[in-house]
XYZ file of C-alpha atoms in Angstrom:
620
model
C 98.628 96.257 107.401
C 101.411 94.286 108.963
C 100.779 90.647 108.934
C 103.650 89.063 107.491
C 103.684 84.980 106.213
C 106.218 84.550 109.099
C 107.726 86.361 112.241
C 106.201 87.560 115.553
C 102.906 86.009 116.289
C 102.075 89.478 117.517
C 102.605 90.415 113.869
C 100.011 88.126 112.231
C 97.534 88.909 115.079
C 97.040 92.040 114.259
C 97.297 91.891 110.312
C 93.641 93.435 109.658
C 94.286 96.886 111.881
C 97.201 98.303 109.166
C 96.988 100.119 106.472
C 98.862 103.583 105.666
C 98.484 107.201 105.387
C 98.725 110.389 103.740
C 101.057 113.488 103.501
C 100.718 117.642 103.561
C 103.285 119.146 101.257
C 102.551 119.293 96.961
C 103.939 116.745 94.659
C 107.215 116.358 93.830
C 109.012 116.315 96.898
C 109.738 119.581 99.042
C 108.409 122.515 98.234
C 111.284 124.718 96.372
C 113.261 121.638 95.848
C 116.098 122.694 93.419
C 116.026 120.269 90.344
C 117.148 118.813 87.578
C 113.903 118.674 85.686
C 114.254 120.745 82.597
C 111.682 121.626 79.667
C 113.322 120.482 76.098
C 113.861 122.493 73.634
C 111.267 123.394 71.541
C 108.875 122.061 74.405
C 107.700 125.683 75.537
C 105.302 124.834 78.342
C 105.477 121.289 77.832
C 106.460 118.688 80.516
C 109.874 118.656 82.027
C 112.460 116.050 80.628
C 113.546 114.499 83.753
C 117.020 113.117 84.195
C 118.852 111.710 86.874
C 118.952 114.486 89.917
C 122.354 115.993 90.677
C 124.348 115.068 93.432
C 126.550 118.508 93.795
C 125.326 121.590 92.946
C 121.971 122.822 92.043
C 120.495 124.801 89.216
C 120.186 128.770 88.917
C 123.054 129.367 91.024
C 126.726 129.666 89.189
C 129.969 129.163 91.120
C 130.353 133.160 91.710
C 126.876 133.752 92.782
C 127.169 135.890 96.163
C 126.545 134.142 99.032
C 122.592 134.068 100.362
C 121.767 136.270 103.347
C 118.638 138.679 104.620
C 117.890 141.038 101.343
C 115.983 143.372 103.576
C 114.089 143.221 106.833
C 111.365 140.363 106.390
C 113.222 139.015 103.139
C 115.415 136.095 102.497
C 117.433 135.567 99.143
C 117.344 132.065 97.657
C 120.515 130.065 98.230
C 121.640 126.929 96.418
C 120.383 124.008 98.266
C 116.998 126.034 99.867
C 113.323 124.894 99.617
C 110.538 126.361 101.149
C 110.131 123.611 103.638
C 113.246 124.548 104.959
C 112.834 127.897 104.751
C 109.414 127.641 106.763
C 110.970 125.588 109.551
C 114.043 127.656 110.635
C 112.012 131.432 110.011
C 108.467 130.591 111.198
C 109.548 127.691 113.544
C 106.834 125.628 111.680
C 108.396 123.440 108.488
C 104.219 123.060 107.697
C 103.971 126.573 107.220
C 105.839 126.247 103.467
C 102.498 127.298 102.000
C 102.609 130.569 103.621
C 105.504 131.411 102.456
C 104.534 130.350 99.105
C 100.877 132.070 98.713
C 103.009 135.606 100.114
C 105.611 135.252 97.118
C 103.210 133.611 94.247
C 104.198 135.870 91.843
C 107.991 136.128 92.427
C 108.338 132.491 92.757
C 105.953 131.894 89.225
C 108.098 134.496 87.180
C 111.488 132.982 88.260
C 110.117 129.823 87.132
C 109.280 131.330 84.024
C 112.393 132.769 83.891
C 114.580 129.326 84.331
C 112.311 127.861 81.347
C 109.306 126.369 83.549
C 105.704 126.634 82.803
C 105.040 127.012 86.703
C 106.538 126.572 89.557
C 103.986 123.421 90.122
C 103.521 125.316 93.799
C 106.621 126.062 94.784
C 108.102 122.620 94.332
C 110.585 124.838 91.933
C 112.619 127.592 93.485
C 115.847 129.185 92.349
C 118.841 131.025 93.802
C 119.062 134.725 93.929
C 115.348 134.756 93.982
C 114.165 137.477 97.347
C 111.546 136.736 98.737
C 109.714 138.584 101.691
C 108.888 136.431 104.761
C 105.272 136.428 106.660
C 106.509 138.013 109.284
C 109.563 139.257 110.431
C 110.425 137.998 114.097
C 112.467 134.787 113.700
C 110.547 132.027 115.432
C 112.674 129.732 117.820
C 114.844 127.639 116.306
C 114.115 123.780 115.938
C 116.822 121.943 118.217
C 119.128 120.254 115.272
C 118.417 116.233 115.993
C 120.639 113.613 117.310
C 121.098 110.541 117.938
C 122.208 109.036 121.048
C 123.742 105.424 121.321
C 121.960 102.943 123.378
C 121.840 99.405 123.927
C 119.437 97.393 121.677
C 116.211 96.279 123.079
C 115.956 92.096 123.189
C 111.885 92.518 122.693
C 112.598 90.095 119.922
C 115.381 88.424 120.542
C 119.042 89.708 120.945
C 120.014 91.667 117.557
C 122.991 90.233 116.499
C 125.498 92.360 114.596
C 123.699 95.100 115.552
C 124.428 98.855 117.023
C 121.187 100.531 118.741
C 120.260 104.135 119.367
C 117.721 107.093 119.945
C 116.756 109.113 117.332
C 116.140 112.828 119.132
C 113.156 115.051 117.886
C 110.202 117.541 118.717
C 107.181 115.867 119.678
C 105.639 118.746 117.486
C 107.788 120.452 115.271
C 105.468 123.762 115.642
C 106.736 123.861 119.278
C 110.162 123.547 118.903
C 110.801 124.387 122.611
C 108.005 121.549 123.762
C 108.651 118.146 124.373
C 110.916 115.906 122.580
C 110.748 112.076 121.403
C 113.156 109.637 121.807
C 112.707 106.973 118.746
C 114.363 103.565 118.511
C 116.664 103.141 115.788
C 118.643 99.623 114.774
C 121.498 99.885 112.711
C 121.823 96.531 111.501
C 125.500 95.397 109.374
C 125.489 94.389 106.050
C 126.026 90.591 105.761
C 128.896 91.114 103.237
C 132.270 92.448 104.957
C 132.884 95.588 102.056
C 129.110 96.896 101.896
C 128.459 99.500 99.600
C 128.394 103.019 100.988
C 124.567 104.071 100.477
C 122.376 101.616 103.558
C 118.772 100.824 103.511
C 116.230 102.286 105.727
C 113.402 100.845 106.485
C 109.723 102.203 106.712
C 107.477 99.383 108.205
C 103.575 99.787 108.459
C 100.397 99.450 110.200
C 100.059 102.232 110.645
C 101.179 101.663 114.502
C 103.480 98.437 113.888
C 106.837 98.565 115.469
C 109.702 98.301 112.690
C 112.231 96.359 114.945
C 109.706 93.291 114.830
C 110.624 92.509 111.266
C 114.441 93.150 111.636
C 114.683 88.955 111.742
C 112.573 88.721 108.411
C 114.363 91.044 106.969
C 117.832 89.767 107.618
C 116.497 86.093 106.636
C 115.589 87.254 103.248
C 118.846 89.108 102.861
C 117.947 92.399 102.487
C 121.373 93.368 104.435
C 123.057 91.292 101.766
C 125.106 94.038 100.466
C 124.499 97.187 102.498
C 123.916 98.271 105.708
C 120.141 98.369 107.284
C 118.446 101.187 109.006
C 115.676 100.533 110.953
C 113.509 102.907 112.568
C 110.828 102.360 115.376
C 108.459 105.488 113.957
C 107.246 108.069 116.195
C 104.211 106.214 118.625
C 105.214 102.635 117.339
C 106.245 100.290 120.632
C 109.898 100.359 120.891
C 109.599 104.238 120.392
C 109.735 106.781 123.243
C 105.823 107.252 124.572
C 103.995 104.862 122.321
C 100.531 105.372 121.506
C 99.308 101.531 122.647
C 95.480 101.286 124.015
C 95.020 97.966 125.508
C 91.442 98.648 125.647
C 90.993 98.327 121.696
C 93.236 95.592 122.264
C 90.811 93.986 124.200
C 88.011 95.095 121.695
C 89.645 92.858 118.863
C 89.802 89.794 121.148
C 86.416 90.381 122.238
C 84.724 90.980 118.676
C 85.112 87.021 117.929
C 82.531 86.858 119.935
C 79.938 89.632 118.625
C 78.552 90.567 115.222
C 81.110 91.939 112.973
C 78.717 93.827 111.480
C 76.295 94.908 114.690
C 76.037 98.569 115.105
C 76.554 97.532 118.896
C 80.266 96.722 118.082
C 80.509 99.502 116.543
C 79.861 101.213 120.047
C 82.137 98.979 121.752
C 84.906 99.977 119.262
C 84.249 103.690 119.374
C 83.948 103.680 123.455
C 87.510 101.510 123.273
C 89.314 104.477 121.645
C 87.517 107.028 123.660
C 89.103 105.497 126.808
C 92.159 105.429 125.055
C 92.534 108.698 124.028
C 91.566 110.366 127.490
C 94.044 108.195 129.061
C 96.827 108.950 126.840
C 95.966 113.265 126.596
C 96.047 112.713 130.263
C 99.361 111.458 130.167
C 100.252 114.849 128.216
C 100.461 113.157 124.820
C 99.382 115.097 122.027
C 97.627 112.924 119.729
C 97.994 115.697 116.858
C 101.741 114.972 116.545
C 101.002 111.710 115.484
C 100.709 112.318 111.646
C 103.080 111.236 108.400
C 104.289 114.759 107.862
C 105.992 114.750 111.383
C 106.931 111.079 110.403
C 108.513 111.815 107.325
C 110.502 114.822 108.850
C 111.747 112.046 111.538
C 113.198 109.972 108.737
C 114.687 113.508 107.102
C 116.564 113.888 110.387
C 117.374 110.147 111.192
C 119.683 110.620 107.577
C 121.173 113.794 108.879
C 121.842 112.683 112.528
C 123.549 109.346 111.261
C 125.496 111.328 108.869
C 124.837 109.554 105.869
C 125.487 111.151 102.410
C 122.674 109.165 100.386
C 120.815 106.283 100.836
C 117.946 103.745 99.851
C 114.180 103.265 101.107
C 112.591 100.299 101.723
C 108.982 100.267 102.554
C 106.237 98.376 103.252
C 102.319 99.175 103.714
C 101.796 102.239 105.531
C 105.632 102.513 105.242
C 104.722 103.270 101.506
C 102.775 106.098 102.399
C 105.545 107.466 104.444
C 108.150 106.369 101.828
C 106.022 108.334 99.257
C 105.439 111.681 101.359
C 108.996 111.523 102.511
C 110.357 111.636 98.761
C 108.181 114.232 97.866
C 108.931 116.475 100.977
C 112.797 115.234 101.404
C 113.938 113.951 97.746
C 117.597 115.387 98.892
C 119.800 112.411 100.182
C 117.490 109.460 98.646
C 119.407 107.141 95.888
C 116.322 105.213 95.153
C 113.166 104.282 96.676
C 111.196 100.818 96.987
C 107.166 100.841 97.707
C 105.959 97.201 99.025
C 102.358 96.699 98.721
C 101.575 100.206 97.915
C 98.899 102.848 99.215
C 98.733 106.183 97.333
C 98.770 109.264 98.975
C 96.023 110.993 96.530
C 93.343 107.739 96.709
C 93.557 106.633 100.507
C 90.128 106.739 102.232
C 87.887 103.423 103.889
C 86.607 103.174 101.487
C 89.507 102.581 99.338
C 89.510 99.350 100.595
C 87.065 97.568 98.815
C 88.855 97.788 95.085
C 92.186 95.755 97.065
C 89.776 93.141 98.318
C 88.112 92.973 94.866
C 91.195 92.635 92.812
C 92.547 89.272 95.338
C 89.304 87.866 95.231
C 88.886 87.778 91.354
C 92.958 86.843 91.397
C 92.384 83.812 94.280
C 89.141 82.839 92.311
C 90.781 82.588 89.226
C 94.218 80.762 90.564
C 91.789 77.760 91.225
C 90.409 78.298 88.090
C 93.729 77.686 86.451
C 94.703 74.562 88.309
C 92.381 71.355 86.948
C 92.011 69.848 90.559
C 90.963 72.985 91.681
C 88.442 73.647 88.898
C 87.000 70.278 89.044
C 86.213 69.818 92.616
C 85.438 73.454 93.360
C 83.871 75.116 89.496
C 81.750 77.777 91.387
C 84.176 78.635 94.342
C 84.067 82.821 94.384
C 79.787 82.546 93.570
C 79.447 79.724 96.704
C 82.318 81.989 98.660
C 79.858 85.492 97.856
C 76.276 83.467 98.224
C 78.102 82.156 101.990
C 78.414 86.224 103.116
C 75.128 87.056 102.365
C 73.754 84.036 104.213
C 75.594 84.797 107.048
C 74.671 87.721 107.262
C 71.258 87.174 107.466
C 72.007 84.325 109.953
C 75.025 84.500 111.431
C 76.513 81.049 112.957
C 77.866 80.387 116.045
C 80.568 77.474 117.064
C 83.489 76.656 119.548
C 86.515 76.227 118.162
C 89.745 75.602 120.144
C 92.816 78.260 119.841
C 96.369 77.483 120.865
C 97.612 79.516 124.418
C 93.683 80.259 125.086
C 91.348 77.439 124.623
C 88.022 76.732 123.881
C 86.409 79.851 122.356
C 82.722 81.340 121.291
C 83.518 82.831 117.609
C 80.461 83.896 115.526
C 80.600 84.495 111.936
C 78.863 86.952 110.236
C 78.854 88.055 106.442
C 81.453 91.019 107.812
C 83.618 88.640 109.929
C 84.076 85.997 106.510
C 84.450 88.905 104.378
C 87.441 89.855 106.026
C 88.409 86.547 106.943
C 89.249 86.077 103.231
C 91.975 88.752 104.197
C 94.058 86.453 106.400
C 93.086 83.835 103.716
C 94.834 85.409 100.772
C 97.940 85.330 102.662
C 97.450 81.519 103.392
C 95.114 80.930 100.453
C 96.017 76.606 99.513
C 92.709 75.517 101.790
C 90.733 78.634 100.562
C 88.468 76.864 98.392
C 88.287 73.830 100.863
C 87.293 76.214 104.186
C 84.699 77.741 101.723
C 83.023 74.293 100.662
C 82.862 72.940 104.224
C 81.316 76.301 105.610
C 78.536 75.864 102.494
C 78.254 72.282 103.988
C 77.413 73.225 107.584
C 80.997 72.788 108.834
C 82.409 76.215 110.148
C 85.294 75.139 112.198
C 88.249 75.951 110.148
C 87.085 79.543 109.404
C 86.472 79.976 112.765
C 89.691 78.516 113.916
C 91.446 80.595 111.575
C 89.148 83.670 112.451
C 90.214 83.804 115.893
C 93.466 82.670 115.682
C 93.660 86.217 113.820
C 92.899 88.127 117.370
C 93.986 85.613 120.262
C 95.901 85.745 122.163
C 96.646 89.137 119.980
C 99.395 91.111 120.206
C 98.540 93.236 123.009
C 100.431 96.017 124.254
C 102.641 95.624 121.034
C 100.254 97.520 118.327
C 100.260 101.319 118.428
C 96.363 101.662 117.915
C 96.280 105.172 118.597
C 98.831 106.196 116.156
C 96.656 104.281 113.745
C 94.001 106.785 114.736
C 95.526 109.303 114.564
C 96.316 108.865 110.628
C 93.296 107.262 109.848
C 91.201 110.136 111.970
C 93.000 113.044 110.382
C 94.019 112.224 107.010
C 91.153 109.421 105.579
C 87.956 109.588 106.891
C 87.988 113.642 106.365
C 88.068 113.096 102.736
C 85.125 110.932 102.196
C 82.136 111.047 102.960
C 80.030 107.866 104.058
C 78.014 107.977 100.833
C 81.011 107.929 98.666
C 82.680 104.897 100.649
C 79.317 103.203 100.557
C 79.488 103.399 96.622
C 82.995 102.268 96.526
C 81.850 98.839 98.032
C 78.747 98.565 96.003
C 80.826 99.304 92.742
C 83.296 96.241 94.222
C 80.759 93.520 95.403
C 77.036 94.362 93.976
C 76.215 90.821 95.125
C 76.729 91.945 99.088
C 74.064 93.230 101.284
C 73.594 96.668 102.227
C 74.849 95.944 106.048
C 78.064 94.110 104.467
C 78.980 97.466 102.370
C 78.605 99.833 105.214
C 81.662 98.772 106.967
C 85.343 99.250 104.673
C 87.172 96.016 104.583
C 89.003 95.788 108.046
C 88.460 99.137 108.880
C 84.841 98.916 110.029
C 83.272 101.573 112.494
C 85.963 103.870 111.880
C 84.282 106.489 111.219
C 82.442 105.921 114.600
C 85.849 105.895 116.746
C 87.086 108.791 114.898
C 84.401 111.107 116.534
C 86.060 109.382 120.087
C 89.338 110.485 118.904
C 88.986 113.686 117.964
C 92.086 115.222 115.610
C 91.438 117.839 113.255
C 91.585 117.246 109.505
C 94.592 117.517 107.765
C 95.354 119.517 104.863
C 93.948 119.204 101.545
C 96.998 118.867 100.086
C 97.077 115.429 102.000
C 95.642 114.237 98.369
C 97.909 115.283 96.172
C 99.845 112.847 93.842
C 103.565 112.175 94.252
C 105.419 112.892 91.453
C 109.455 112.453 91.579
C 112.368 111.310 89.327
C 113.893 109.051 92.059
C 114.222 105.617 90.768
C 111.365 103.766 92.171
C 110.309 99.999 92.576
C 106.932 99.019 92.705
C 106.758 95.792 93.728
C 103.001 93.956 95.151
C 101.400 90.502 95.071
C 98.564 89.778 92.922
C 96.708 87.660 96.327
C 97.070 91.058 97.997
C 93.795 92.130 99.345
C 95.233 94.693 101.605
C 96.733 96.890 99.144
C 96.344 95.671 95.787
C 98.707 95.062 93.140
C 96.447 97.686 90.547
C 98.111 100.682 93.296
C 101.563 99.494 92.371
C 101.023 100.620 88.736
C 98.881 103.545 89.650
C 101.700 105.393 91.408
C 104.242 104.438 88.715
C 102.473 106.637 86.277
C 103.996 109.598 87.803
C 107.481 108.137 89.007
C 108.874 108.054 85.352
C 111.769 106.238 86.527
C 109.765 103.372 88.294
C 109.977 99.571 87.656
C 106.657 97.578 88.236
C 106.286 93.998 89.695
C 103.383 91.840 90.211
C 104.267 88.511 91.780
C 101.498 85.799 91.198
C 100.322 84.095 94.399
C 101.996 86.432 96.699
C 99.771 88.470 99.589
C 100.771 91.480 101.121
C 104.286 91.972 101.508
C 106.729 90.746 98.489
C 110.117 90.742 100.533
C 110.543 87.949 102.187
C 109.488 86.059 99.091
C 112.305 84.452 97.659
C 111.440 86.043 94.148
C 110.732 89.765 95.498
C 113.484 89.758 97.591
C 115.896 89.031 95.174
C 114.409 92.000 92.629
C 114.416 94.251 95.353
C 118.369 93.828 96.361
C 118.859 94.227 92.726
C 116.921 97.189 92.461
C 119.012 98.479 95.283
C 122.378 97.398 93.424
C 121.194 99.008 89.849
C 117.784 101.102 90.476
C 117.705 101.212 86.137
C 117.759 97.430 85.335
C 116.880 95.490 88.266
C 116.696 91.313 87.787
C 113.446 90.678 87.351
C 114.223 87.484 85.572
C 112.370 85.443 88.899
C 109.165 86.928 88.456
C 107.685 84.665 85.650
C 108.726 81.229 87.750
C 106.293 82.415 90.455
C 102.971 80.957 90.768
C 100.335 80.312 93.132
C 100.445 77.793 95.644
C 98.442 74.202 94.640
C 95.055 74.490 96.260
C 94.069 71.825 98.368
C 91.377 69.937 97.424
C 89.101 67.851 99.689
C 87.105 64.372 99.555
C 85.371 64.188 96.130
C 82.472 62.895 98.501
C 80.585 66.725 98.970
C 80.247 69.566 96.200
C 79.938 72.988 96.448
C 75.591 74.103 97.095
């Protein structure tokens, strides 16, 4: 969910299509990930104390343990260092495959655990030297080529990139077939702003997903993110700047078209879901392989971005989707990560359509309530959020259509339905001061600004820019399998019992999905997509309380099992916290000490005034 406050216009035209995605390893990080976590004393079976990871050496393995090697034919002993993710991808030639390994050795793997003072293993997650275990199968699968990265010159898509060092990032298309096709993915190494930067850079995990990192380099850099460190930035796998992108101009089209139609009409629904399937035969014609498109393969493409560069340790920053990533990537690859920032946060274990509704809930009642709190506000506008709800369900049953005039296109037809101002409160929350104003006029018979602002959203667009099909490829694969319409329907009745039935049928800006998901046909990832990330990297979780994208309640959900996590809630702020004066300035703290970041900004920040209109009309 992209849109941004400022930057590329492409950017905020496409800030309804984002959101974020899920992961296939367990909790915790990689599977057999040597650790630090240790049960007390006295704590038989309890929960592990957890304490800053090592940086040399790992556990179970003293200084004159014999070196690892094949214990038999079809065996491997444990070496320092080893998880089963790693152990997967160079024998079976599949990295994804760790659960093989894992449900042949069960019982080896559980007792050393035991053994080392664990209750469990927690499935594989711990793993100790010396520990033999036998391999499913015992031909050695081809060997993944090791990935590089290859200097180029930097793209000027958005402008020249000043102080700034370009490159490809090497990799399999599909790590299962090592010896298949590779992908060449932009990377920007951007310098730190100060001349003596400290040693560990940023990377940074942008989101959609399908949005192309390199577009936000300028916000970033403008906020100072760079201020004391290098910055990595990484066009992911599909995304535009990336070797073979995954970019459908016909859903590109769609969006620019729906202004037009129904939000809600089951015949848009067909438009959308004939959109993708044009997409997706002309890309599979091309010999893309929509399947590789998924956050496991994305997260191993940040594991090897660190190794290629050569960098010892160093800091995520993420955003939307990027969160996702950020949080399957620490749990599959904690090795080499200092600390980890999540930016308007999506959890791995609760991300489904329907998901959507409690993020839209939570800005509403926040937005609602900001006006409450400012007299003006409350005086000229005392029943706002019950005009704002009583205005979707009368458009819904008539929908209203006017001409509104849009910069670079014109004079255009928009028609708003209960769906279409349901979501339009999305781009509202991140421009929220005429809110209550653009609700009152629409309640007295004056559309104009919503509409304006409604297709504004979607023209001219950003077309050819937004990686719809990697979007699709997430969504397709790792959401929609794990609920089922009833259950989404439920989530958006539990949300907004005031809405009609037509309203809740469609997630908030995902609507139809599950309709273009049988045109882009992916199979369904693995269940343990939904399992919770649980790590003792230092983590900040920083969100806006306006946020109806991904709301600020996730932030504190997936602190509960990051011990070591700092939460932040800024008041007034959308989706997206960094290039807020406030959040950027507790996130390059965070970076500088990940224990007692300055959060001394946060209580200064408050919602924008609303703007109230002529005293001359009140809310009906």
């Amino acid at each position: 969910m992209p849109i941004r406050t400022r930057g590329t216009a492409a950017a905020a035209a496409m800030f309804l299509t984002g959101l974020t995605v899920l992961s296939a390893v367990p909790a915790h990080g990689a599977p057999g990930a040597a650790s630090v976590r240790l049960t007390s004393a006295g704590e038989e079976g309890g929960p592990p104390v957890v304490t800053r990871p090592q940086r040399v050496g790992q556990p179970g393995r003293a200084s004159g343990d014999p070196p690892p090697g094949p214990a038999a034919a079809g065996a491997y002993t444990v070496a320092s260092g080893d998880t089963l993710w790693d152990l997967a991808h160079r024998f079976l030639g599949d990295a994804l495959r760790w659960d093989s390994v894992y449900a042949l050795n069960r019982q080896t793997i559980e007792g050393a655990a035991r053994r080392h003072g664990y209750a469990s293993s927690d499935r594989g997650h711990w793993v100790f030297p010396g520990t033999s275990l036998t391999l499913p199968g015992t031909e050695r699968a081809p060997a993944q080529p090791s990935p590089r990265f290859e200097p180029a010159a930097c793209p000027t898509t958005y402008g020249p990139l000043e102080h700034t060092r370009c490159g490809f990032l090497v990799v399999p298309e599909k790590r299962s077939h090592p010896t298949g096709r590779t992908l060449r993915l932009a990377v920007a190494l951007v310098r730190s702003a100060s001349p003596a930067p400290r040693p560990d850079p940023i990377v940074f995990l942008t989101g959609g997903p399908g949005a192309d990192a390199l577009g936000n380099i300028e916000e970033l850099t403008e906020a100072g993110v760079n201020r004391d460190r290098d910055l990595v930035v990484l066009s992911q796998r599909g995304t535009f700047s990336s070797q073979r992108p995954l970019l459908c101009p016909e859903i590109d089209q769609f969006y620019a078209d729906r202004v037009h139609l129904r939000y809600d009409a089951p015949s848009t629904g067909d438009r959308y879901a004939g959109a993708a399937a044009r997409c997706h035969e002309r890309l599979t014609a091309q010999g893309v392989d929509p399947t590789a498109y998924n956050t496991s393969e994305n997260a191993a493409d940040v594991a090897d971005l660190r190794k290629a560069l050569g960098i010892r340790e160093w800091n995520v920053l993420s955003h939307s989707y990027g969160t996702q990533l950020a949080l399957t990537y620490m749990r599959m690859f904690p090795q080499g990560v200092r600390s980890v920032t999540v930016d308007g946060v999506v959890p791995p274990s609760e991300a489904t359509p329907g998901w959507t509704w409690s993020s839209m809930r939570e800005s509403f009642d926040n937005i609602v309530g900001a006006c409450a709190a400012q007299p003006s506000c409350r005086r000229r506008y005392p029943d706002i959020g019950a005009t704002f709800l009583r205005m979707v369900g009368r458009l819904e049953a008539r929908p209203v259509t006017t001409y509104v005039t849009v910069p670079q296109v014109g004079r255009v037809k928009v028609v708003l339905d209960g769906g279409a101002l349901l979501n339009w409160m999305v781009r509202a929350s991140h421009a929220p001061a005429d809110f209550p104003l653009a609700v009152d006029e629409l309640a007295h018979g004056h559309p104009e600004r919503i509409a304006e602002q409604w297709a504004a959203a979607w023209l001219p667009g950003s077309q050819g820019m937004f990686a719809h099909g990697f979007s699709l490829s997430v969504w397709c694969s790792e959401w929609v399998p794990f609920e089922t319409p009833g259950e989404q329907f439920a989530k958006g009745r539990q949300a907004f019992p005031e809405l009609p039935r037509s309203v809740l049928a469609q997630a908030p800006q995902l609507p139809f999905l599950r309709q273009a998901c049988q045109s882009w046909p992916v199979p369904k990832a693995p269940d343990s997509v939904r399992e919770v990330t649980r790590s003792d990297i230092p983590t900040l979780a920083i969100s806006g309380s306006f946020d109806a994208q991904t709301g600020a309640q996730w932030g504190r959900f997936v602190a509960r099992t990051l011990p070591r996590s700092t939460v932040v809630t800024l008041a007034g702020v959308a989706h997206g916290t960094f290039d807020n004066p406030c959040g950027a300035e507790v996130i390059t703290s965070f970076f500088e000490d990940p224990e007692h970041p300055d959060t001394s900004c946060v209580s200064s920040v408050e919602p924008v005034p609303f703007i109230v209109g002529d005293e001359g009309t009140g809310s009906s």
